[in-house]
């Protein structure tokens, strides 16, 4: 693909030395080179001045809308190449959809709360807010330099009261609907910093990343959101998300782990007491294998464990304790399938009546299902591995049966259920279990509820108080927001446990129910994933102070049509966003849509070469690496990173070749979802291409100057054959852009082909009117990819307020390829319904009845009543819009 499209770039080309004045002057003799830095600055200023108008478009709900969104960043202070790639994808799409006539928003905001700001504040002895806002300002300036245009009038900050008031409001709605609760849970406790750590903050040796202290496990009362309640919908609705990459859907499925199965009761017998003393409930998706059960496996910390262990011999107890310690000391999630056989007790299979032993094991989790499973070693790999280790019998109950035609699986050794096929056996066994009161059909998910408490300062205060008389109460909605104290004091004290607990004015409050003034505020803050779980719903109405958002606006703007972000957010962020969206949908705050993101692009990483000195293991900068022989170095293509000295700063690249060139280069490397290896050379290629397009406009300009409007025209024959080809090029570019994966690299290559065609055309027949028209198609199709340069060209050639419009295929056809007929797009209430081939006089017909009749007949519609018929002729792109 690449070699083919680079044909146009065969002339000798520019190098890094380009920036030296002398060479620039020399080069000017060969061809004019466009002054990207002036041009880009000029257009960036214009674009960012005109942004205020978007309130009108936000509430103009008649037009077809398009909502494109890049995942908002954490304000680290500096944009890297990965950011540039994501924002360029959204900016191209935003401009493209606008050119097609849609009402588009492409907003941006700041995921501004979080731990890194807190840590940076400690290091620098400044307040987290100061650090955060400074970084935001810096990043915003950088984004503008990239040449991306966001709807800054919709900008939001998760750390500002006008936003987190509604994060708190959502939490209270969850609480009211019993989807938020408080429970004791185990946390990683740093005994030196006296604080809780997230799992990612504990290193491989089990030490705190910050203090280096050995991390302890501690039980703390914490807030949870009950995501498991929606397990089934979160799992099943994934299949409706056709615009999502398959891989992300699979990751979500794996994480949610929803299944439908049966809960079965096994009676628990005590050998000593010679009677049934309790029941054990197990969860299984395979009730058809119940006759193959040869043991029960319970989580080692199952609630029955205490009962089993009471009265056991000392050496047995020691075995159990040894196992428990081994499990608890593990750092990772690997299980070794170890178990402890319970003495003096056994369980009874409710259907076969067989007695089976009970094991306390590490491979069943207490919180999953009932914390107990039936062991069927013949038909489950994990059970089999365990059974072999502990010499437990293996009993086969399912067999493959083959007759001439097909293979089927049937039950064997299963009493009256033998010979049944699996599906039928499941059904009948479930019925039998229900009948004898030993089972019921249920579902399960392997996902855990979402722990949202953070013992941190820089986050949303959880809007709850605790009254000595009334207990835990949500803060009344009219008292929101619960304001995060702006300052922690100087020197910034973020250590010693929960920071908010040290601020007396914050903690002490009066109970709104009984008036008790010994009530206390919750001092935990919310996980930042809560902040980002609903921001996309706030953008269209980000300044609303009376409600979370206007439902009518959301009805129009939701869902996000295209969401773009990294693989690191493929599970948790998307899952939480889907959960909160579903909740707000059920509460009827979000009408119509169950899912928040219609289409998803997960962009690949931007990588580059890293150079490591073999002898010392030290990473070198590329310039330093040139001093060494290749066999002294370990050269790899890796994700750009400061620690590997292989980062490339997008803003430095912009200084070399301009923002348009950086954008085209990043998008030309390959498919959006694939990793790319930045090497600096491709940029020169694209820079050369942009210069050639620029120079062509100068030729047209001088042709105009010489002859005014009296340019040559092509003859009819030449015209038809030329525009047939042009139609093909434009169609190819458009198809690439409209594909589900938005194949920008293909679109750019096709544009290069159109450019080549134009060059050849010029050599053959000079600058004709038709040539100039085709050039206009080229710069319009290039506008989303090189907006500064194309804007400047359009202004030079045409007029000041030139409107870029996507080249309409029908218009090309109507103007140049059809003889007596024209093609007309038919819309009903702004929605595209089909296309009519009609006589060109039709558009002038005043008879609306006749128009409706023709539409009904050809498009098999049944329009009887209408308010108005709007006929549009925009540069030969004909549209008839019937308003009902
Ligand atoms: Zn009270």
JSON list of C-alpha atoms in Angstrom, two decimals, residues 360-554:
[
{"chain": "A", "resi": 360, "resn": "UNK", "atom": "CA", "xyz": [-11.91, -26.90, 51.98]},
{"chain": "A", "resi": 361, "resn": "UNK", "atom": "CA", "xyz": [-9.92, -25.64, 48.97]},
{"chain": "A", "resi": 362, "resn": "UNK", "atom": "CA", "xyz": [-8.13, -22.64, 47.52]},
{"chain": "A", "resi": 363, "resn": "UNK", "atom": "CA", "xyz": [-9.68, -22.77, 44.06]},
{"chain": "A", "resi": 364, "resn": "UNK", "atom": "CA", "xyz": [-13.22, -21.87, 45.05]},
{"chain": "A", "resi": 365, "resn": "UNK", "atom": "CA", "xyz": [-13.85, -18.28, 46.09]},
{"chain": "A", "resi": 366, "resn": "UNK", "atom": "CA", "xyz": [-16.00, -17.40, 49.07]},
{"chain": "A", "resi": 367, "resn": "UNK", "atom": "CA", "xyz": [-17.76, -14.54, 47.27]},
{"chain": "A", "resi": 368, "resn": "UNK", "atom": "CA", "xyz": [-18.42, -16.38, 44.02]},
{"chain": "A", "resi": 369, "resn": "UNK", "atom": "CA", "xyz": [-21.85, -18.00, 43.90]},
{"chain": "A", "resi": 370, "resn": "UNK", "atom": "CA", "xyz": [-22.39, -19.80, 47.18]},
{"chain": "A", "resi": 371, "resn": "UNK", "atom": "CA", "xyz": [-18.69, -20.34, 47.82]},
{"chain": "A", "resi": 372, "resn": "UNK", "atom": "CA", "xyz": [-19.19, -24.07, 47.19]},
{"chain": "A", "resi": 373, "resn": "UNK", "atom": "CA", "xyz": [-19.11, -26.23, 44.07]},
{"chain": "A", "resi": 374, "resn": "UNK", "atom": "CA", "xyz": [-19.83, -29.86, 43.33]},
{"chain": "A", "resi": 375, "resn": "UNK", "atom": "CA", "xyz": [-16.69, -31.72, 42.24]},
{"chain": "A", "resi": 376, "resn": "UNK", "atom": "CA", "xyz": [-17.21, -33.58, 38.96]},
{"chain": "A", "resi": 377, "resn": "UNK", "atom": "CA", "xyz": [-13.68, -34.66, 38.03]},
{"chain": "A", "resi": 378, "resn": "UNK", "atom": "CA", "xyz": [-14.73, -36.58, 34.91]},
{"chain": "A", "resi": 379, "resn": "UNK", "atom": "CA", "xyz": [-16.12, -33.46, 33.25]},
{"chain": "A", "resi": 380, "resn": "UNK", "atom": "CA", "xyz": [-14.27, -30.50, 34.70]},
{"chain": "A", "resi": 381, "resn": "UNK", "atom": "CA", "xyz": [-10.55, -29.89, 34.30]},
{"chain": "A", "resi": 382, "resn": "UNK", "atom": "CA", "xyz": [-10.00, -28.10, 37.59]},
{"chain": "A", "resi": 383, "resn": "UNK", "atom": "CA", "xyz": [-11.91, -30.74, 39.54]},
{"chain": "A", "resi": 384, "resn": "UNK", "atom": "CA", "xyz": [-9.96, -33.44, 37.74]},
{"chain": "A", "resi": 385, "resn": "UNK", "atom": "CA", "xyz": [-6.61, -31.95, 38.61]},
{"chain": "A", "resi": 386, "resn": "UNK", "atom": "CA", "xyz": [-7.68, -31.71, 42.24]},
{"chain": "A", "resi": 387, "resn": "UNK", "atom": "CA", "xyz": [-9.14, -35.24, 42.30]},
{"chain": "A", "resi": 388, "resn": "UNK", "atom": "CA", "xyz": [-5.95, -36.75, 40.91]},
{"chain": "A", "resi": 389, "resn": "UNK", "atom": "CA", "xyz": [-3.87, -34.97, 43.52]},
{"chain": "A", "resi": 390, "resn": "UNK", "atom": "CA", "xyz": [-6.05, -36.26, 46.39]},
{"chain": "A", "resi": 391, "resn": "UNK", "atom": "CA", "xyz": [-6.94, -39.68, 44.93]},
{"chain": "A", "resi": 392, "resn": "UNK", "atom": "CA", "xyz": [-10.66, -38.96, 44.66]},
{"chain": "A", "resi": 393, "resn": "UNK", "atom": "CA", "xyz": [-12.67, -41.29, 42.37]},
{"chain": "A", "resi": 394, "resn": "UNK", "atom": "CA", "xyz": [-13.52, -40.08, 38.88]},
{"chain": "A", "resi": 395, "resn": "UNK", "atom": "CA", "xyz": [-16.93, -41.10, 37.58]},
{"chain": "A", "resi": 396, "resn": "UNK", "atom": "CA", "xyz": [-17.95, -40.60, 33.98]},
{"chain": "A", "resi": 397, "resn": "UNK", "atom": "CA", "xyz": [-21.59, -39.64, 33.38]},
{"chain": "A", "resi": 398, "resn": "UNK", "atom": "CA", "xyz": [-21.53, -38.18, 29.86]},
{"chain": "A", "resi": 399, "resn": "UNK", "atom": "CA", "xyz": [-20.64, -40.06, 26.72]},
{"chain": "A", "resi": 400, "resn": "UNK", "atom": "CA", "xyz": [-20.43, -39.27, 23.05]},
{"chain": "A", "resi": 401, "resn": "UNK", "atom": "CA", "xyz": [-22.74, -41.34, 20.90]},
{"chain": "A", "resi": 402, "resn": "UNK", "atom": "CA", "xyz": [-22.17, -41.52, 17.19]},
{"chain": "A", "resi": 403, "resn": "UNK", "atom": "CA", "xyz": [-24.60, -42.86, 14.69]},
{"chain": "A", "resi": 404, "resn": "UNK", "atom": "CA", "xyz": [-24.16, -42.63, 10.92]},
{"chain": "A", "resi": 405, "resn": "UNK", "atom": "CA", "xyz": [-25.08, -38.99, 10.69]},
{"chain": "A", "resi": 406, "resn": "UNK", "atom": "CA", "xyz": [-24.06, -37.16, 13.78]},
{"chain": "A", "resi": 407, "resn": "UNK", "atom": "CA", "xyz": [-22.46, -37.14, 17.18]},
{"chain": "A", "resi": 408, "resn": "UNK", "atom": "CA", "xyz": [-24.40, -36.33, 20.29]},
{"chain": "A", "resi": 409, "resn": "UNK", "atom": "CA", "xyz": [-23.64, -36.24, 23.99]},
{"chain": "A", "resi": 410, "resn": "UNK", "atom": "CA", "xyz": [-25.83, -38.31, 26.24]},
{"chain": "A", "resi": 411, "resn": "UNK", "atom": "CA", "xyz": [-25.94, -39.13, 29.95]},
{"chain": "A", "resi": 412, "resn": "UNK", "atom": "CA", "xyz": [-24.74, -42.49, 31.31]},
{"chain": "A", "resi": 413, "resn": "UNK", "atom": "CA", "xyz": [-24.67, -43.88, 34.87]},
{"chain": "A", "resi": 414, "resn": "UNK", "atom": "CA", "xyz": [-27.31, -41.32, 35.76]},
{"chain": "A", "resi": 415, "resn": "UNK", "atom": "CA", "xyz": [-30.29, -43.32, 36.96]},
{"chain": "A", "resi": 416, "resn": "UNK", "atom": "CA", "xyz": [-33.50, -42.52, 35.18]},
{"chain": "A", "resi": 417, "resn": "UNK", "atom": "CA", "xyz": [-31.81, -39.64, 33.32]},
{"chain": "A", "resi": 418, "resn": "UNK", "atom": "CA", "xyz": [-29.41, -41.94, 31.46]},
{"chain": "A", "resi": 419, "resn": "UNK", "atom": "CA", "xyz": [-29.58, -41.77, 27.65]},
{"chain": "A", "resi": 420, "resn": "UNK", "atom": "CA", "xyz": [-30.97, -38.25, 27.67]},
{"chain": "A", "resi": 421, "resn": "UNK", "atom": "CA", "xyz": [-29.17, -35.57, 25.67]},
{"chain": "A", "resi": 422, "resn": "UNK", "atom": "CA", "xyz": [-27.53, -32.82, 27.70]},
{"chain": "A", "resi": 423, "resn": "UNK", "atom": "CA", "xyz": [-30.07, -30.03, 27.14]},
{"chain": "A", "resi": 424, "resn": "UNK", "atom": "CA", "xyz": [-33.01, -32.26, 27.91]},
{"chain": "A", "resi": 425, "resn": "UNK", "atom": "CA", "xyz": [-31.21, -33.76, 30.91]},
{"chain": "A", "resi": 426, "resn": "UNK", "atom": "CA", "xyz": [-30.55, -30.30, 32.35]},
{"chain": "A", "resi": 427, "resn": "UNK", "atom": "CA", "xyz": [-34.22, -29.47, 32.05]},
{"chain": "A", "resi": 428, "resn": "UNK", "atom": "CA", "xyz": [-35.48, -32.68, 33.64]},
{"chain": "A", "resi": 429, "resn": "UNK", "atom": "CA", "xyz": [-32.91, -32.70, 36.43]},
{"chain": "A", "resi": 430, "resn": "UNK", "atom": "CA", "xyz": [-33.73, -29.10, 37.30]},
{"chain": "A", "resi": 431, "resn": "UNK", "atom": "CA", "xyz": [-37.43, -29.97, 37.42]},
{"chain": "A", "resi": 432, "resn": "UNK", "atom": "CA", "xyz": [-36.76, -32.93, 39.68]},
{"chain": "A", "resi": 433, "resn": "UNK", "atom": "CA", "xyz": [-34.58, -30.86, 42.05]},
{"chain": "A", "resi": 434, "resn": "UNK", "atom": "CA", "xyz": [-37.23, -28.16, 42.28]},
{"chain": "A", "resi": 435, "resn": "UNK", "atom": "CA", "xyz": [-39.92, -30.74, 42.92]},
{"chain": "A", "resi": 436, "resn": "UNK", "atom": "CA", "xyz": [-38.09, -32.32, 45.84]},
{"chain": "A", "resi": 437, "resn": "UNK", "atom": "CA", "xyz": [-37.14, -28.89, 47.23]},
{"chain": "A", "resi": 438, "resn": "UNK", "atom": "CA", "xyz": [-33.40, -29.41, 46.65]},
{"chain": "A", "resi": 439, "resn": "UNK", "atom": "CA", "xyz": [-32.67, -26.81, 44.01]},
{"chain": "A", "resi": 440, "resn": "UNK", "atom": "CA", "xyz": [-33.60, -23.75, 42.03]},
{"chain": "A", "resi": 441, "resn": "UNK", "atom": "CA", "xyz": [-32.54, -22.16, 38.78]},
{"chain": "A", "resi": 442, "resn": "UNK", "atom": "CA", "xyz": [-30.48, -19.00, 39.18]},
{"chain": "A", "resi": 443, "resn": "UNK", "atom": "CA", "xyz": [-27.68, -16.98, 37.64]},
{"chain": "A", "resi": 444, "resn": "UNK", "atom": "CA", "xyz": [-24.26, -15.85, 38.70]},
{"chain": "A", "resi": 445, "resn": "UNK", "atom": "CA", "xyz": [-21.48, -13.47, 37.77]},
{"chain": "A", "resi": 446, "resn": "UNK", "atom": "CA", "xyz": [-17.77, -13.66, 38.50]},
{"chain": "A", "resi": 447, "resn": "UNK", "atom": "CA", "xyz": [-17.54, -9.87, 38.63]},
{"chain": "A", "resi": 448, "resn": "UNK", "atom": "CA", "xyz": [-17.24, -8.33, 42.11]},
{"chain": "A", "resi": 449, "resn": "UNK", "atom": "CA", "xyz": [-19.12, -5.31, 43.36]},
{"chain": "A", "resi": 450, "resn": "UNK", "atom": "CA", "xyz": [-17.24, -2.07, 42.77]},
{"chain": "A", "resi": 451, "resn": "UNK", "atom": "CA", "xyz": [-15.26, -0.83, 45.76]},
{"chain": "A", "resi": 452, "resn": "UNK", "atom": "CA", "xyz": [-15.47, 2.97, 45.50]},
{"chain": "A", "resi": 453, "resn": "UNK", "atom": "CA", "xyz": [-14.09, 4.16, 48.87]},
{"chain": "A", "resi": 454, "resn": "UNK", "atom": "CA", "xyz": [-10.70, 5.80, 48.77]},
{"chain": "A", "resi": 455, "resn": "UNK", "atom": "CA", "xyz": [-8.99, 6.98, 51.95]},
{"chain": "A", "resi": 456, "resn": "UNK", "atom": "CA", "xyz": [-7.68, 9.96, 50.04]},
{"chain": "A", "resi": 457, "resn": "UNK", "atom": "CA", "xyz": [-8.05, 13.73, 49.88]},
{"chain": "A", "resi": 458, "resn": "UNK", "atom": "CA", "xyz": [-8.11, 14.65, 46.18]},
{"chain": "A", "resi": 459, "resn": "UNK", "atom": "CA", "xyz": [-11.46, 13.15, 45.19]},
{"chain": "A", "resi": 460, "resn": "UNK", "atom": "CA", "xyz": [-15.22, 13.59, 45.50]},
{"chain": "A", "resi": 461, "resn": "UNK", "atom": "CA", "xyz": [-16.37, 13.49, 49.16]},
{"chain": "A", "resi": 462, "resn": "UNK", "atom": "CA", "xyz": [-18.87, 10.67, 49.62]},
{"chain": "A", "resi": 463, "resn": "UNK", "atom": "CA", "xyz": [-22.13, 12.54, 50.44]},
{"chain": "A", "resi": 464, "resn": "UNK", "atom": "CA", "xyz": [-23.07, 10.69, 53.59]},
{"chain": "A", "resi": 465, "resn": "UNK", "atom": "CA", "xyz": [-23.18, 11.51, 57.31]},
{"chain": "A", "resi": 466, "resn": "UNK", "atom": "CA", "xyz": [-23.24, 9.28, 60.34]},
{"chain": "A", "resi": 467, "resn": "UNK", "atom": "CA", "xyz": [-25.52, 10.37, 63.20]},
{"chain": "A", "resi": 468, "resn": "UNK", "atom": "CA", "xyz": [-25.17, 8.72, 66.64]},
{"chain": "A", "resi": 469, "resn": "UNK", "atom": "CA", "xyz": [-28.97, 8.46, 66.79]},
{"chain": "A", "resi": 470, "resn": "UNK", "atom": "CA", "xyz": [-30.12, 7.97, 63.19]},
{"chain": "A", "resi": 471, "resn": "UNK", "atom": "CA", "xyz": [-27.16, 6.04, 61.76]},
{"chain": "A", "resi": 472, "resn": "UNK", "atom": "CA", "xyz": [-25.80, 6.40, 58.22]},
{"chain": "A", "resi": 473, "resn": "UNK", "atom": "CA", "xyz": [-27.75, 8.96, 56.18]},
{"chain": "A", "resi": 474, "resn": "UNK", "atom": "CA", "xyz": [-27.39, 10.40, 52.69]},
{"chain": "A", "resi": 475, "resn": "UNK", "atom": "CA", "xyz": [-26.87, 14.16, 52.60]},
{"chain": "A", "resi": 476, "resn": "UNK", "atom": "CA", "xyz": [-30.16, 15.76, 51.40]},
{"chain": "A", "resi": 477, "resn": "UNK", "atom": "CA", "xyz": [-30.02, 16.61, 47.70]},
{"chain": "A", "resi": 478, "resn": "UNK", "atom": "CA", "xyz": [-30.63, 20.32, 48.30]},
{"chain": "A", "resi": 479, "resn": "UNK", "atom": "CA", "xyz": [-27.49, 20.42, 50.46]},
{"chain": "A", "resi": 480, "resn": "UNK", "atom": "CA", "xyz": [-25.25, 19.19, 47.65]},
{"chain": "A", "resi": 481, "resn": "UNK", "atom": "CA", "xyz": [-22.46, 19.53, 46.88]},
{"chain": "A", "resi": 482, "resn": "UNK", "atom": "CA", "xyz": [-20.57, 18.43, 49.94]},
{"chain": "A", "resi": 483, "resn": "UNK", "atom": "CA", "xyz": [-17.59, 20.63, 49.27]},
{"chain": "A", "resi": 484, "resn": "UNK", "atom": "CA", "xyz": [-14.08, 19.30, 49.35]},
{"chain": "A", "resi": 485, "resn": "UNK", "atom": "CA", "xyz": [-12.03, 21.68, 51.55]},
{"chain": "A", "resi": 486, "resn": "UNK", "atom": "CA", "xyz": [-9.93, 23.68, 49.15]},
{"chain": "A", "resi": 487, "resn": "UNK", "atom": "CA", "xyz": [-6.78, 23.59, 51.19]},
{"chain": "A", "resi": 488, "resn": "UNK", "atom": "CA", "xyz": [-5.19, 21.02, 53.36]},
{"chain": "A", "resi": 489, "resn": "UNK", "atom": "CA", "xyz": [-2.94, 23.60, 54.95]},
{"chain": "A", "resi": 490, "resn": "UNK", "atom": "CA", "xyz": [0.71, 24.33, 54.77]},
{"chain": "A", "resi": 491, "resn": "UNK", "atom": "CA", "xyz": [2.85, 22.27, 54.76]},
{"chain": "A", "resi": 492, "resn": "UNK", "atom": "CA", "xyz": [0.57, 19.98, 52.77]},
{"chain": "A", "resi": 493, "resn": "UNK", "atom": "CA", "xyz": [-0.30, 17.09, 55.02]},
{"chain": "A", "resi": 494, "resn": "UNK", "atom": "CA", "xyz": [-1.58, 14.13, 53.19]},
{"chain": "A", "resi": 495, "resn": "UNK", "atom": "CA", "xyz": [-0.09, 11.43, 55.37]},
{"chain": "A", "resi": 496, "resn": "UNK", "atom": "CA", "xyz": [-1.40, 9.80, 58.49]},
{"chain": "A", "resi": 497, "resn": "UNK", "atom": "CA", "xyz": [-4.53, 7.98, 57.49]},
{"chain": "A", "resi": 498, "resn": "UNK", "atom": "CA", "xyz": [-7.58, 9.51, 55.98]},
{"chain": "A", "resi": 499, "resn": "UNK", "atom": "CA", "xyz": [-6.70, 13.16, 55.23]},
{"chain": "A", "resi": 500, "resn": "UNK", "atom": "CA", "xyz": [-10.24, 14.55, 55.48]},
{"chain": "A", "resi": 501, "resn": "UNK", "atom": "CA", "xyz": [-10.59, 13.04, 58.96]},
{"chain": "A", "resi": 502, "resn": "UNK", "atom": "CA", "xyz": [-8.09, 15.64, 60.21]},
{"chain": "A", "resi": 503, "resn": "UNK", "atom": "CA", "xyz": [-10.19, 18.62, 59.09]},
{"chain": "A", "resi": 504, "resn": "UNK", "atom": "CA", "xyz": [-12.51, 19.33, 61.99]},
{"chain": "A", "resi": 505, "resn": "UNK", "atom": "CA", "xyz": [-14.72, 21.80, 60.12]},
{"chain": "A", "resi": 506, "resn": "UNK", "atom": "CA", "xyz": [-15.34, 19.22, 57.49]},
{"chain": "A", "resi": 507, "resn": "UNK", "atom": "CA", "xyz": [-16.03, 16.26, 59.75]},
{"chain": "A", "resi": 508, "resn": "UNK", "atom": "CA", "xyz": [-18.33, 17.80, 62.34]},
{"chain": "A", "resi": 509, "resn": "UNK", "atom": "CA", "xyz": [-21.88, 18.39, 61.21]},
{"chain": "A", "resi": 510, "resn": "UNK", "atom": "CA", "xyz": [-25.46, 18.50, 62.37]},
{"chain": "A", "resi": 511, "resn": "UNK", "atom": "CA", "xyz": [-27.88, 15.69, 61.61]},
{"chain": "A", "resi": 512, "resn": "UNK", "atom": "CA", "xyz": [-30.63, 16.97, 59.28]},
{"chain": "A", "resi": 513, "resn": "UNK", "atom": "CA", "xyz": [-33.16, 14.52, 60.72]},
{"chain": "A", "resi": 514, "resn": "UNK", "atom": "CA", "xyz": [-32.82, 14.81, 64.51]},
{"chain": "A", "resi": 515, "resn": "UNK", "atom": "CA", "xyz": [-30.62, 17.87, 64.82]},
{"chain": "A", "resi": 516, "resn": "UNK", "atom": "CA", "xyz": [-27.91, 16.03, 66.77]},
{"chain": "A", "resi": 517, "resn": "UNK", "atom": "CA", "xyz": [-24.73, 18.08, 66.35]},
{"chain": "A", "resi": 518, "resn": "UNK", "atom": "CA", "xyz": [-22.43, 15.16, 67.08]},
{"chain": "A", "resi": 519, "resn": "UNK", "atom": "CA", "xyz": [-23.00, 13.78, 63.57]},
{"chain": "A", "resi": 520, "resn": "UNK", "atom": "CA", "xyz": [-19.90, 13.14, 61.43]},
{"chain": "A", "resi": 521, "resn": "UNK", "atom": "CA", "xyz": [-19.26, 13.33, 57.73]},
{"chain": "A", "resi": 522, "resn": "UNK", "atom": "CA", "xyz": [-17.93, 10.39, 55.78]},
{"chain": "A", "resi": 523, "resn": "UNK", "atom": "CA", "xyz": [-14.24, 11.10, 55.19]},
{"chain": "A", "resi": 524, "resn": "UNK", "atom": "CA", "xyz": [-13.65, 8.66, 52.33]},
{"chain": "A", "resi": 525, "resn": "UNK", "atom": "CA", "xyz": [-13.65, 10.03, 48.80]},
{"chain": "A", "resi": 526, "resn": "UNK", "atom": "CA", "xyz": [-14.86, 8.32, 45.64]},
{"chain": "A", "resi": 527, "resn": "UNK", "atom": "CA", "xyz": [-12.70, 6.32, 43.26]},
{"chain": "A", "resi": 528, "resn": "UNK", "atom": "CA", "xyz": [-11.93, 8.50, 40.20]},
{"chain": "A", "resi": 529, "resn": "UNK", "atom": "CA", "xyz": [-13.55, 5.85, 38.02]},
{"chain": "A", "resi": 530, "resn": "UNK", "atom": "CA", "xyz": [-16.87, 7.14, 39.41]},
{"chain": "A", "resi": 531, "resn": "UNK", "atom": "CA", "xyz": [-16.09, 10.62, 38.05]},
{"chain": "A", "resi": 532, "resn": "UNK", "atom": "CA", "xyz": [-15.42, 9.24, 34.58]},
{"chain": "A", "resi": 533, "resn": "UNK", "atom": "CA", "xyz": [-18.40, 6.87, 34.57]},
{"chain": "A", "resi": 534, "resn": "UNK", "atom": "CA", "xyz": [-20.84, 9.56, 33.43]},
{"chain": "A", "resi": 535, "resn": "UNK", "atom": "CA", "xyz": [-18.93, 12.57, 32.03]},
{"chain": "A", "resi": 536, "resn": "UNK", "atom": "CA", "xyz": [-20.03, 11.84, 28.45]},
{"chain": "A", "resi": 537, "resn": "UNK", "atom": "CA", "xyz": [-23.62, 12.50, 29.54]},
{"chain": "A", "resi": 538, "resn": "UNK", "atom": "CA", "xyz": [-22.74, 15.87, 31.03]},
{"chain": "A", "resi": 539, "resn": "UNK", "atom": "CA", "xyz": [-20.97, 17.41, 28.01]},
{"chain": "A", "resi": 540, "resn": "UNK", "atom": "CA", "xyz": [-24.05, 18.42, 26.00]},
{"chain": "A", "resi": 541, "resn": "UNK", "atom": "CA", "xyz": [-25.36, 20.30, 29.04]},
{"chain": "A", "resi": 542, "resn": "UNK", "atom": "CA", "xyz": [-22.20, 20.93, 31.04]},
{"chain": "A", "resi": 543, "resn": "UNK", "atom": "CA", "xyz": [-23.28, 24.28, 32.48]},
{"chain": "A", "resi": 544, "resn": "UNK", "atom": "CA", "xyz": [-26.64, 23.15, 33.85]},
{"chain": "A", "resi": 545, "resn": "UNK", "atom": "CA", "xyz": [-26.79, 24.08, 37.54]},
{"chain": "A", "resi": 546, "resn": "UNK", "atom": "CA", "xyz": [-30.37, 22.93, 38.16]},
{"chain": "A", "resi": 547, "resn": "UNK", "atom": "CA", "xyz": [-30.20, 19.34, 37.08]},
{"chain": "A", "resi": 548, "resn": "UNK", "atom": "CA", "xyz": [-27.63, 16.76, 36.05]},
{"chain": "A", "resi": 549, "resn": "UNK", "atom": "CA", "xyz": [-28.63, 17.40, 32.42]},
{"chain": "A", "resi": 550, "resn": "UNK", "atom": "CA", "xyz": [-31.70, 18.23, 30.42]},
{"chain": "A", "resi": 551, "resn": "UNK", "atom": "CA", "xyz": [-33.34, 14.94, 29.40]},
{"chain": "A", "resi": 552, "resn": "UNK", "atom": "CA", "xyz": [-34.42, 16.37, 26.05]},
{"chain": "A", "resi": 553, "resn": "UNK", "atom": "CA", "xyz": [-30.87, 17.29, 25.17]},
{"chain": "A", "resi": 554, "resn": "UNK", "atom": "CA", "xyz": [-29.66, 13.86, 26.16]}
]
